XYZ file of C-alpha atoms in Angstrom:
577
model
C 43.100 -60.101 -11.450
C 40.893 -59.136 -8.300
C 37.950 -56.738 -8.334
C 40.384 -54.117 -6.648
C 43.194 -54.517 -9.826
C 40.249 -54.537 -12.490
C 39.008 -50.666 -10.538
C 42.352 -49.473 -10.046
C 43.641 -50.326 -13.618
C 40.123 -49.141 -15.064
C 40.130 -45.461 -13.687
C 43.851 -44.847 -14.125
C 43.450 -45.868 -17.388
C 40.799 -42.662 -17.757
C 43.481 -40.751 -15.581
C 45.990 -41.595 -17.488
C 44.076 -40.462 -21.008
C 43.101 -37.460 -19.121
C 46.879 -36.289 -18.677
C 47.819 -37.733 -21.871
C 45.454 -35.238 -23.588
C 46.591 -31.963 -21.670
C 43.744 -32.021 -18.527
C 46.175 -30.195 -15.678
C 43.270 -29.118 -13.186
C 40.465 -31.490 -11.749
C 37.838 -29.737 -9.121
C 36.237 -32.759 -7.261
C 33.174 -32.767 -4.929
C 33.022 -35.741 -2.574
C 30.972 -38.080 -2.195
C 30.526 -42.241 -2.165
C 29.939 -43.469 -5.296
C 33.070 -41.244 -7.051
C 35.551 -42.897 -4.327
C 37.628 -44.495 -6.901
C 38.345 -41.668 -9.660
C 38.893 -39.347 -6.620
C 41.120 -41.518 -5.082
C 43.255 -41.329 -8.654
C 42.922 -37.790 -8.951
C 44.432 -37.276 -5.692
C 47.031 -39.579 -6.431
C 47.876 -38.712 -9.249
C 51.232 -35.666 -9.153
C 50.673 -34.619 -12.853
C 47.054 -33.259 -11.677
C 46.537 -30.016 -9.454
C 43.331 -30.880 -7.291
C 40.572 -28.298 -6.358
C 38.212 -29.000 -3.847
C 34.644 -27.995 -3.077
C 32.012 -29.915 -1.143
C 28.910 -27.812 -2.577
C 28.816 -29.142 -6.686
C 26.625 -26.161 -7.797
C 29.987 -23.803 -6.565
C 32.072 -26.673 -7.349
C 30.903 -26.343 -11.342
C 31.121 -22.693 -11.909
C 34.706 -23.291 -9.459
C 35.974 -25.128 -12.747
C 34.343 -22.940 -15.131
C 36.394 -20.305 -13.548
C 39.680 -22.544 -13.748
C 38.813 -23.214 -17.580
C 38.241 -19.577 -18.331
C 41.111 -18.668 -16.687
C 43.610 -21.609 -18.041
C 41.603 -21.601 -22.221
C 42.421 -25.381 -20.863
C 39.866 -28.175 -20.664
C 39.329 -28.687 -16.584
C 37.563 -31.655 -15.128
C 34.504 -31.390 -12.961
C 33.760 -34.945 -10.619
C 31.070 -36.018 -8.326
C 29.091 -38.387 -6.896
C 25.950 -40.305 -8.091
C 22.339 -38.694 -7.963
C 21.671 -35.014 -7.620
C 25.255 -34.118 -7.182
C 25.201 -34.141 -10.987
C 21.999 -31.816 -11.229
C 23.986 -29.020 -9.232
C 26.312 -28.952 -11.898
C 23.612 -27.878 -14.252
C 23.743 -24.087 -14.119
C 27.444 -24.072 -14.860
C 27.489 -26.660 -17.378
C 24.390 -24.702 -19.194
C 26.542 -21.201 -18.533
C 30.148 -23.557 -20.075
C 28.462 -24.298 -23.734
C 27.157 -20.933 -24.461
C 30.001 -18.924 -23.041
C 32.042 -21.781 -24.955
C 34.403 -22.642 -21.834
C 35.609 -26.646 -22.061
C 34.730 -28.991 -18.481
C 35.221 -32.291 -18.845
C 32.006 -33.317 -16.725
C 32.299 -37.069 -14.534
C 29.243 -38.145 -13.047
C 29.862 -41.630 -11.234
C 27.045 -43.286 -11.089
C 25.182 -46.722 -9.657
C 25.948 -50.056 -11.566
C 22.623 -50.503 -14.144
C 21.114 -53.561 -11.578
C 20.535 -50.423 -8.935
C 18.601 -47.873 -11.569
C 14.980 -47.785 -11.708
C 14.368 -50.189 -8.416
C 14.825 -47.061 -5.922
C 17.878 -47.728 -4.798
C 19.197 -44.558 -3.049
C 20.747 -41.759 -4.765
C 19.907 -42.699 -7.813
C 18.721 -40.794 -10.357
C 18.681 -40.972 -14.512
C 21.947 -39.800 -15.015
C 22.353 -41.134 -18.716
C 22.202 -38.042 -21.288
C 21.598 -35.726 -17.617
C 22.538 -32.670 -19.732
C 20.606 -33.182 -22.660
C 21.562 -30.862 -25.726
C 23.692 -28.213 -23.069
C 27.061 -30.416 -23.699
C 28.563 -31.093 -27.126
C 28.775 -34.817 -26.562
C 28.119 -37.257 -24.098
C 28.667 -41.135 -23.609
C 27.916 -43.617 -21.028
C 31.230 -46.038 -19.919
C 30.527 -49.694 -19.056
C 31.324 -51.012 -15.761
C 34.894 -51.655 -14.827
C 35.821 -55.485 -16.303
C 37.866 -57.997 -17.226
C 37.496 -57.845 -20.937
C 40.556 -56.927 -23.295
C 37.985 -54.184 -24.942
C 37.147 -52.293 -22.288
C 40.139 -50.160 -21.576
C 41.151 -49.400 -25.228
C 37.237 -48.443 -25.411
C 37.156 -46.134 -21.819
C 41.087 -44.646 -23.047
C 39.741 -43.457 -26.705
C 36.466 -41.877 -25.626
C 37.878 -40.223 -22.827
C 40.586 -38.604 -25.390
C 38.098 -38.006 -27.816
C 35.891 -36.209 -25.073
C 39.221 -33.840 -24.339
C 39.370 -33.240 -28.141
C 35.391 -32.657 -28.973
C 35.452 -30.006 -25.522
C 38.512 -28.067 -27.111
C 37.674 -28.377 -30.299
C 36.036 -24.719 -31.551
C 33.910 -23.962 -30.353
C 34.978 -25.057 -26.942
C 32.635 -26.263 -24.929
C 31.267 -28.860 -22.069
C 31.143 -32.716 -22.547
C 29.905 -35.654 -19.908
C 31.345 -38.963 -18.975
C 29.034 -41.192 -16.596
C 30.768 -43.749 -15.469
C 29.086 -46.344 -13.184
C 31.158 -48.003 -10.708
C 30.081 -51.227 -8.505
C 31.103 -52.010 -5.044
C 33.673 -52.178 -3.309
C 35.028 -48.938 -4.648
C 38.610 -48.875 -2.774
C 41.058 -49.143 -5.295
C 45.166 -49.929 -5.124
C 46.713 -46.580 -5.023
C 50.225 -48.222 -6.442
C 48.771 -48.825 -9.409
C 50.992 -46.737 -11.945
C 49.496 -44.614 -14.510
C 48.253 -46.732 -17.552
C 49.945 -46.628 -20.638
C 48.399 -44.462 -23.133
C 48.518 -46.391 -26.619
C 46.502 -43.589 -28.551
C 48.973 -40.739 -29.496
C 47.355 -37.663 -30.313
C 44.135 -35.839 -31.978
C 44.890 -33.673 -35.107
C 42.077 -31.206 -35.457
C 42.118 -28.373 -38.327
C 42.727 -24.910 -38.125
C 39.495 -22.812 -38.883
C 40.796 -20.778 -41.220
C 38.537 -19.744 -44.843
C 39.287 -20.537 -48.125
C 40.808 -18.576 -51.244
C 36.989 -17.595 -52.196
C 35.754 -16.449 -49.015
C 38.811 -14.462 -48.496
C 38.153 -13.153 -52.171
C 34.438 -12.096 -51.629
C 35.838 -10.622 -47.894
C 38.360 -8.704 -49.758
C 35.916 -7.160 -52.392
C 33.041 -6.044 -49.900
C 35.858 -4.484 -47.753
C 37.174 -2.687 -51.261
C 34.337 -1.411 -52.027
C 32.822 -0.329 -48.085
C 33.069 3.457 -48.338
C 31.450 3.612 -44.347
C 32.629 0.707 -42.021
C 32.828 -0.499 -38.741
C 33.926 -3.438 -36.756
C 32.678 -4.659 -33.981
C 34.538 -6.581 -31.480
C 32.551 -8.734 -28.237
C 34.194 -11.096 -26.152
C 36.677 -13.674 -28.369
C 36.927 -17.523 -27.650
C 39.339 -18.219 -25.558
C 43.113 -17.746 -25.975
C 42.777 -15.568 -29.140
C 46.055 -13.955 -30.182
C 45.042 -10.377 -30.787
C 47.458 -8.900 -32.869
C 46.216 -9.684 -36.190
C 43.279 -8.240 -35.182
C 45.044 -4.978 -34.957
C 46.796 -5.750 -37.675
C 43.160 -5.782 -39.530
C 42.006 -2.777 -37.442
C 45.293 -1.206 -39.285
C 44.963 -2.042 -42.642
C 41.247 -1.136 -43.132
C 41.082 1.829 -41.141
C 37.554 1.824 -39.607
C 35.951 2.411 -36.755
C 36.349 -0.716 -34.259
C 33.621 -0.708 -31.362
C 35.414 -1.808 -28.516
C 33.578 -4.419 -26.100
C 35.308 -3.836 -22.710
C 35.015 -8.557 -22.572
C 37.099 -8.381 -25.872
C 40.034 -7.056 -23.446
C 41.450 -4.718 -26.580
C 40.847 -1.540 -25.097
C 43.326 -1.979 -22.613
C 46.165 -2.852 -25.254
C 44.851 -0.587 -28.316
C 48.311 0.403 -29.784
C 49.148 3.779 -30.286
C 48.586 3.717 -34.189
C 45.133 2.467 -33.508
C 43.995 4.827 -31.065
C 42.389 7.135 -33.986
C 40.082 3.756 -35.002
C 39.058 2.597 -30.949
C 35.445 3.800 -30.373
C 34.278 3.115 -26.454
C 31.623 5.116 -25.985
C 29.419 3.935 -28.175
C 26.740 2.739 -25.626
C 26.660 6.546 -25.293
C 26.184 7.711 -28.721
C 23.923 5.424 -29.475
C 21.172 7.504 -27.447
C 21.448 10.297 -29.993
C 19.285 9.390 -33.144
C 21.166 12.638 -34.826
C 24.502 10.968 -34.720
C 23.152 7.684 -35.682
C 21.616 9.308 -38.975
C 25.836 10.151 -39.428
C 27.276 7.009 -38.873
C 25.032 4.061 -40.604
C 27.567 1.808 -42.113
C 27.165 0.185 -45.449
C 29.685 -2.761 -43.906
C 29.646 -4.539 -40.469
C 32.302 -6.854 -39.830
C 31.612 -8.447 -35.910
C 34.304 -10.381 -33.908
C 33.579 -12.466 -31.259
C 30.199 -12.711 -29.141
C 27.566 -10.241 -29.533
C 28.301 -6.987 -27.049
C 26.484 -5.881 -24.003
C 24.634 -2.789 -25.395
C 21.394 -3.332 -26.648
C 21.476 0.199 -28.572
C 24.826 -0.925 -30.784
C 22.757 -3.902 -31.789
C 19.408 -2.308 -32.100
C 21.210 0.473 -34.194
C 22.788 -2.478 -36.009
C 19.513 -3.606 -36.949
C 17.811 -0.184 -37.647
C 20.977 0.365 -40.063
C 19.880 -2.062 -42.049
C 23.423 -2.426 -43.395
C 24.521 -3.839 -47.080
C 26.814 -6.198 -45.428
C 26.677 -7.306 -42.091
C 29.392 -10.267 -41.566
C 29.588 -11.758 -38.628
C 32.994 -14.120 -38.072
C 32.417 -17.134 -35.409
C 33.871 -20.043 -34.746
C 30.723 -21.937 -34.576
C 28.252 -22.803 -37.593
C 25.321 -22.066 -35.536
C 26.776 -18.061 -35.591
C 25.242 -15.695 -32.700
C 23.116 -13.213 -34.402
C 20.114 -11.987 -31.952
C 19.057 -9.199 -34.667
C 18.419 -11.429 -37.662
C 20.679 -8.943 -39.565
C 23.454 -10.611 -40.791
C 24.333 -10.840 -44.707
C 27.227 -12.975 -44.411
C 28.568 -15.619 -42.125
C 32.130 -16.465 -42.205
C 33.510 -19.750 -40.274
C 36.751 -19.066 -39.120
C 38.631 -18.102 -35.547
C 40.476 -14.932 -35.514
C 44.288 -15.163 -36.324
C 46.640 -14.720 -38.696
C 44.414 -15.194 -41.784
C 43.245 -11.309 -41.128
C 47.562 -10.108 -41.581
C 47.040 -12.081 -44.630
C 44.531 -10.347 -46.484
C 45.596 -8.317 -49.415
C 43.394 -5.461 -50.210
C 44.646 -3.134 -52.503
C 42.616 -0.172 -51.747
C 40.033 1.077 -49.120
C 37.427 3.374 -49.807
C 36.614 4.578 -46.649
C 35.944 8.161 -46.666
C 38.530 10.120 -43.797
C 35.404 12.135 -42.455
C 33.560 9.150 -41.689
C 36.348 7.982 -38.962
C 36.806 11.579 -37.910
C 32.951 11.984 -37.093
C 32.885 8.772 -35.283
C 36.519 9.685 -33.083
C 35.095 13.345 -32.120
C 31.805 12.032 -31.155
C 33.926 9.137 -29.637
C 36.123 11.696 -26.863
C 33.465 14.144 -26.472
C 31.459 11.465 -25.038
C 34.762 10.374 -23.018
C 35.441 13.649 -21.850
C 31.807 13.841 -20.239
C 32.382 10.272 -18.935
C 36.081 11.327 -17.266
C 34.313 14.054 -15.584
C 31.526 11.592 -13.507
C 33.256 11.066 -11.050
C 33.748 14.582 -10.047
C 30.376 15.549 -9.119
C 28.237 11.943 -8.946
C 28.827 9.606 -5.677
C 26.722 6.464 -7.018
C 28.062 2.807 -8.083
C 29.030 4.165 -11.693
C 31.244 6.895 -9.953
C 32.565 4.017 -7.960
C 33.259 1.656 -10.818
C 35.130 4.564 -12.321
C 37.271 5.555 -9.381
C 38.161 1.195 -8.991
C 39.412 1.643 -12.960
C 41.594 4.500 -12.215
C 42.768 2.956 -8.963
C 44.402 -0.425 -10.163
C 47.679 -1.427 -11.004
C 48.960 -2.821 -14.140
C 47.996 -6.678 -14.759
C 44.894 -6.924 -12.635
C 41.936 -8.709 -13.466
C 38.595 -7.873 -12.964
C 35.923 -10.608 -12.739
C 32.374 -8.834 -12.718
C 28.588 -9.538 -12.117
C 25.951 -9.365 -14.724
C 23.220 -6.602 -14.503
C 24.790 -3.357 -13.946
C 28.063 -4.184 -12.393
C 29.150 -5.003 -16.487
C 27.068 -2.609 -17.890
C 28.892 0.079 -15.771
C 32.387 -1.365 -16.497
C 31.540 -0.987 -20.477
C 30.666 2.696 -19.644
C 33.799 3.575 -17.510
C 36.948 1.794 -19.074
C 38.894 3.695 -21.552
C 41.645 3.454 -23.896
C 44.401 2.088 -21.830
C 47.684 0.325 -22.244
C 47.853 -0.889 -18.849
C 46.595 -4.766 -19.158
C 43.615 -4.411 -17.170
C 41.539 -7.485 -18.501
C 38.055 -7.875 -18.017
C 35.876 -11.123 -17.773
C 32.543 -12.577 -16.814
C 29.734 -15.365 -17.167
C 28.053 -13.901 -20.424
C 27.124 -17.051 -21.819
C 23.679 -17.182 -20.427
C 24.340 -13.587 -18.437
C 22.846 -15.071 -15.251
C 24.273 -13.955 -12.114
C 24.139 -17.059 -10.305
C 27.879 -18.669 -9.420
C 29.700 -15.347 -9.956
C 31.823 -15.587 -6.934
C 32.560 -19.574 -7.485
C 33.814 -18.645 -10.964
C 35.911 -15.490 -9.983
C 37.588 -17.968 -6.803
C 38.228 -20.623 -10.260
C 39.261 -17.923 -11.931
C 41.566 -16.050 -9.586
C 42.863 -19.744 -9.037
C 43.997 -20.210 -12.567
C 46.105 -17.005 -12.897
C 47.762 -16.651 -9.610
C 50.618 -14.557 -11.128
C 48.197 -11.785 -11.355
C 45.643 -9.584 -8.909
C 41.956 -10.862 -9.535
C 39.196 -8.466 -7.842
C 35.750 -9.335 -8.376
C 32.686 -6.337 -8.817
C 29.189 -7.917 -8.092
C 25.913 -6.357 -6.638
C 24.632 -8.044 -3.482
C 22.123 -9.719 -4.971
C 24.167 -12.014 -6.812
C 26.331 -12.034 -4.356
C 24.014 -13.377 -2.274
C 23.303 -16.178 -4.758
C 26.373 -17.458 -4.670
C 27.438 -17.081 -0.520
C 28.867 -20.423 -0.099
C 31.365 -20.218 -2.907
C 33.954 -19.068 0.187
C 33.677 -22.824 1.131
C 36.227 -23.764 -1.476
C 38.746 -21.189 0.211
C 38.684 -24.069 3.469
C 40.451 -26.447 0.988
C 42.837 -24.762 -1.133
C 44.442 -21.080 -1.141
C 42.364 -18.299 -2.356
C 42.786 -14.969 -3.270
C 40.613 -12.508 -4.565
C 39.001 -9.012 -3.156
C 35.290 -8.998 -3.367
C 33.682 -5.412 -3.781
C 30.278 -5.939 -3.361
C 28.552 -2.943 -4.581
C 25.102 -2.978 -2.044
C 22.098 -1.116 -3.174
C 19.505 -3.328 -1.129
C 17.765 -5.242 -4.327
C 17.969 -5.726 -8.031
C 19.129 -1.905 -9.203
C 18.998 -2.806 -13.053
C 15.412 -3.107 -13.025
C 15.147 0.844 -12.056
C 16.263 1.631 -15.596
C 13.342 -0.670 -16.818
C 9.949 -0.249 -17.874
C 8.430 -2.086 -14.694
C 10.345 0.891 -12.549
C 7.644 2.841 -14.083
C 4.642 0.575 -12.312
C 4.653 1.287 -8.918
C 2.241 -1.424 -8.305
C 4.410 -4.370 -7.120
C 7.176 -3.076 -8.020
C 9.600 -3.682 -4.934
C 8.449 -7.013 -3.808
C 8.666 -8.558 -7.426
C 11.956 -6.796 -8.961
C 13.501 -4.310 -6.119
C 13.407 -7.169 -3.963
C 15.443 -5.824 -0.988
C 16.650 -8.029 1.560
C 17.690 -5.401 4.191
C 21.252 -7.787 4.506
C 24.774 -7.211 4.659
C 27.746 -9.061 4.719
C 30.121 -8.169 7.599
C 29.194 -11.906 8.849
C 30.234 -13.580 6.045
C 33.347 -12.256 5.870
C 33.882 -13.163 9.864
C 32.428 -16.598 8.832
C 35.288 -17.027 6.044
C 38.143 -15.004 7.446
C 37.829 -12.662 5.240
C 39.246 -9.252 5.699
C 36.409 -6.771 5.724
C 35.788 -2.944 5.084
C 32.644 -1.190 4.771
C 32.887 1.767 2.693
C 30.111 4.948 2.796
C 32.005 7.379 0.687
C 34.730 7.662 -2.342
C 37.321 8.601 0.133
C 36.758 5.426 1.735
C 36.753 3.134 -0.888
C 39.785 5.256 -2.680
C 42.015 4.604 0.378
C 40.848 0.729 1.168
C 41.347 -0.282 -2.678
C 44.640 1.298 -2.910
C 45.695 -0.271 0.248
C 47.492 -3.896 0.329
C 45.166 -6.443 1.369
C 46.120 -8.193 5.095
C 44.330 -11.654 4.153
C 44.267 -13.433 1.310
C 40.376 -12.673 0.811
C 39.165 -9.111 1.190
C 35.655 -8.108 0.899
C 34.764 -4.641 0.110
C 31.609 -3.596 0.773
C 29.961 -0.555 -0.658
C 26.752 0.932 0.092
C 25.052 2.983 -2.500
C 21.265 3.733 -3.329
C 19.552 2.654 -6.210
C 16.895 5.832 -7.222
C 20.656 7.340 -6.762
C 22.349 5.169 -9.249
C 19.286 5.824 -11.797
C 19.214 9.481 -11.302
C 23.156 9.922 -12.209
C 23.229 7.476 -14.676
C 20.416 9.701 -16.475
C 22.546 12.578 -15.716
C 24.920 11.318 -17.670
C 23.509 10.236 -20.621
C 21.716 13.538 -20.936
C 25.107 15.655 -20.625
C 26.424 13.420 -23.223
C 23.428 13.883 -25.548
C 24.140 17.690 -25.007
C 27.332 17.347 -25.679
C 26.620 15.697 -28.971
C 24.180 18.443 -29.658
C 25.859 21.194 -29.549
C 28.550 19.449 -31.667
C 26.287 18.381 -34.324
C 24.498 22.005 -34.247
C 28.375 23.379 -35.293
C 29.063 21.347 -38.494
């Protein structure tokens, strides 16, 4: 065979294993050195190819894709520091547990370490942030090589979607010439499929589980965001048959599909209530059973902790379980499914007041929360007026900082399938907009808006490029408060010295130019009226940005507003009994 046959045969064999293992969407950044795996992606009909020239946008992109999909997407580029863009999303993929199948091409071994030109160490590039990486040889002759390239690329598609998911990286150097013969067929695939086990306990944890349920006079659950394509209804199924209190994480999208039967049990406001330390000194639980990632509020957890429960039992699919507040009594290794409808527990303690204290607390804090919007005009009125405003299945992609912390507040019981998501694995706010464009990409049968501040939205400007390549539709609102507005409610609001130039940081922008730049359709929105008529409205482009200027000392002073006519509220309640 000639060098072209070797290539061409070498990186449709990786195609090949790629398909073969259920990879449907490759995002690809251009460049030199990835010429011939980009050339087979493109090629290839089985594949749907993304496109986006900047690889920091590019990663988060596919992170998008992957979240959207709970399907392992592949992220390529070219040799150097192409690779080190993909960094922030890779680092955001393993602790938000979201499966890329990173490709780094790479210079042949004779160029590494002599300064040839973009070149850099690309061997082990993402140290401990992927669950596995490996190094392929250079495309040959010898009868090994593609049985070796075909089995690690499979087993790389089975480690990333194996729980919990998560990233892995390929580097694969290639020498030149890097053309390859484009009708070259697909390889065949000799290795036939990956059998991984269900994470299910055994007989004995599901006995001790049973018991401390049995005997839990005062529980709660808690439910943060789930891995990935959980089937939810044996978690209401659970919810049912103990009959506690569930603390409903807007990220665990089950408080916009609570069934009727379970409304009694869904607690939202507990952010809320957790500000009162009368209520709290009602409510300690002997038993905590937790679901899915740790949730947004800092007061549920720091109540968790000040509880001191009997049993706290946290269920996660990985060993290394997420437990900031050192609490936890129990660990249990398992995914949620249909293990929880099989639980037999023959009686539960739990006292009837206990859930009625919690649900009374639970809508006069909701009551106070549906009235906001009547008398404040800051972001969380806004955020409020956007949940009441959108049709059934949207999604909602949303910022870190206060854009989440406000959608927590503001969504209620529903049963309209309004689903929520966002980067929480390392809550950073950089690549928002990249991964709501991925995201909006992988579920095109539904409306995707995305709620950021303009900070991060500023982070992440360029992620439109990606909308010059392939279709893309999402509406932007970028809620504009000149500077970082959750460090008002900190303690360094509190230092004046400093203050604005080190957190505030206001950069006097907006972004009426960026839309022209993108062909976006843009409206700038001053007042409720506004923004009521422009969200409700149907969208003339494809991308709509929607921005909304508010004022931080604003959105402080009616977010205190709030939480002190809740704590009222609760007050006067308590003061009753």
């Amino acid at each position: 065979m000639n060098e072209r046959e070797v290539l061409s045969n070498y990186v449709y064999q990786i195609v090949a294993s790629l398909v073969a293992s259920g990879v449907e969407q490759v995002v690809v950044s251009p460049g030199s050195r990835s010429t011939p795996l980009a050339y087979a992606f493109a090629s290839t009909k089985e594949l749907t190819l993304h496109r986006q020239v900047d690889e920091r946008a590019a990663g988060f992109y596919a992170l998008g894709l992957a979240k959207a999909t709970a399907k392992p997407v592949v992220l390529l580029c070219t040799s150097g520091t192409a690779g080190a863009n993909y960094y922030p999303a890779i680092v955001e993929a393993k602790y938000a547990r979201v499966p890329l199948i990173v490709l780094t091409a790479d210079r042949p071994h004779e160029l590494r370490e002599v300064g040839a030109p973009q070149t850099i160490n690309q061997v082990r590039l993402y140290g401990e942030n992927v669950k596995w990486s490996a190094e392929f040889p250079i495309p040959d002759e010898a009868p090994q090589t593609l049985p070796y390239i075909e089995r690690h690329t499979v087993r790389a598609v089975t480690i990333a979607t194996t729980a919990p998911f998560g990233p892995v990286h390929l580097n694969i150097p290639f020498r030149e010439p890097l053309v390859i013969d484009f009708k070259t067929q697909l390889q065949r695939v000799s290795f036939v499929k990956s059998f991984t086990n269900d994470l299910t306990p055994s007989k004995q944890t599901l006995a001790e589980f049973t018991s401390i349920i049995e005997q839990t006079k005062n529980g709660i659950i808690i439910v943060g965001e789930l891995p990935l394509g959980t089937d939810t209804k044996a978690l209401w199924n659970f919810v049912r048959e103990l009959k506690w209190p569930v603390m409903i994480e807007s990220l665990s999208n089950l408080r916009t599909e609570v069934p009727e039967d379970c409304q009694v049990f869904a607690i939202t406001t507990y952010d809320a209530l957790m500000k009162n330390e009368r209520f709290k000194r009602n409510v300690r639980p002997q038993t905590v059973i937790r679901f899915g990632a740790q949730p947004i509020s800092k007061f549920l957890m720091q109540f968790i902790a000040q509880s001191n429960p009997l049993h706290y039992i946290v269920i996660d699919e990985d060993p290394m379980f997420r437990d900031s507040t050192h609490s936890s009594t129990h660990f249990i290794h398992a995914l949620p499914g249909e293990w929880l409808s099989e639980i037999e527990i023959s009686h539960v303690e739990t006292e009837l007041a206990y859930i009625e204290f919690w649900k009374t607390a639970d809508l006069l804090a909701a009551d106070a929360i549906a009235k906001y919007g009547q008398t404040a005009n800051d972001e969380g009125a806004y955020v409020q007026l956007m949940l009441e405003s959108l049709h059934e299945g949207t999604d909602i992609f949303v910022s870190s900082s206060m854009p989440i912390r406000d959608i927590d507040t503001f969504l209620p019981v529903l049963n309209n399938d309004i689903q929520v998501f966002a980067n929480r694995g390392t809550n950073g706010i950089d690549g928002v907009t990249s991964t709501a464009l991925g995201f909006s990409n992988g579920r095109a049968n539904r409306k995707t808006y995305l709620l950021i501040g303009d900070l991060a939205f500023l982070h992440d400007a360029n992620a439109f490029v990606a909308s010059r390549y392939q279709d893309c539709d999402l509406t932007v609102i970028v809620l504009n408060n000149d500077g970082g507005g959750i460090f008002s409610y900190l303690p360094q609001a509190k230092v004046e010295a400093h203050y604005e130039e080190l957190f505030g940081t206001p950069t006097a922008l907006a972004f009426e130019q960026v839309a022209t730049m993108y062909d976006m359709e843009y409206v700038k929105v001053t007042s409720k009226e506004q923004f009521l008529a422009t969200i409700t409205s149907e969208k003339q482009q494809s991308l709509k940005l929607i921005e909304v200027f508010t004022n931080r000392e604003e959105n402080v002073k009616e977010h205190r507003a709030l939480w002190t006519r809740i704590n009222e509220v609760i007050e006067q309640w308590l003061d009753m009994l």
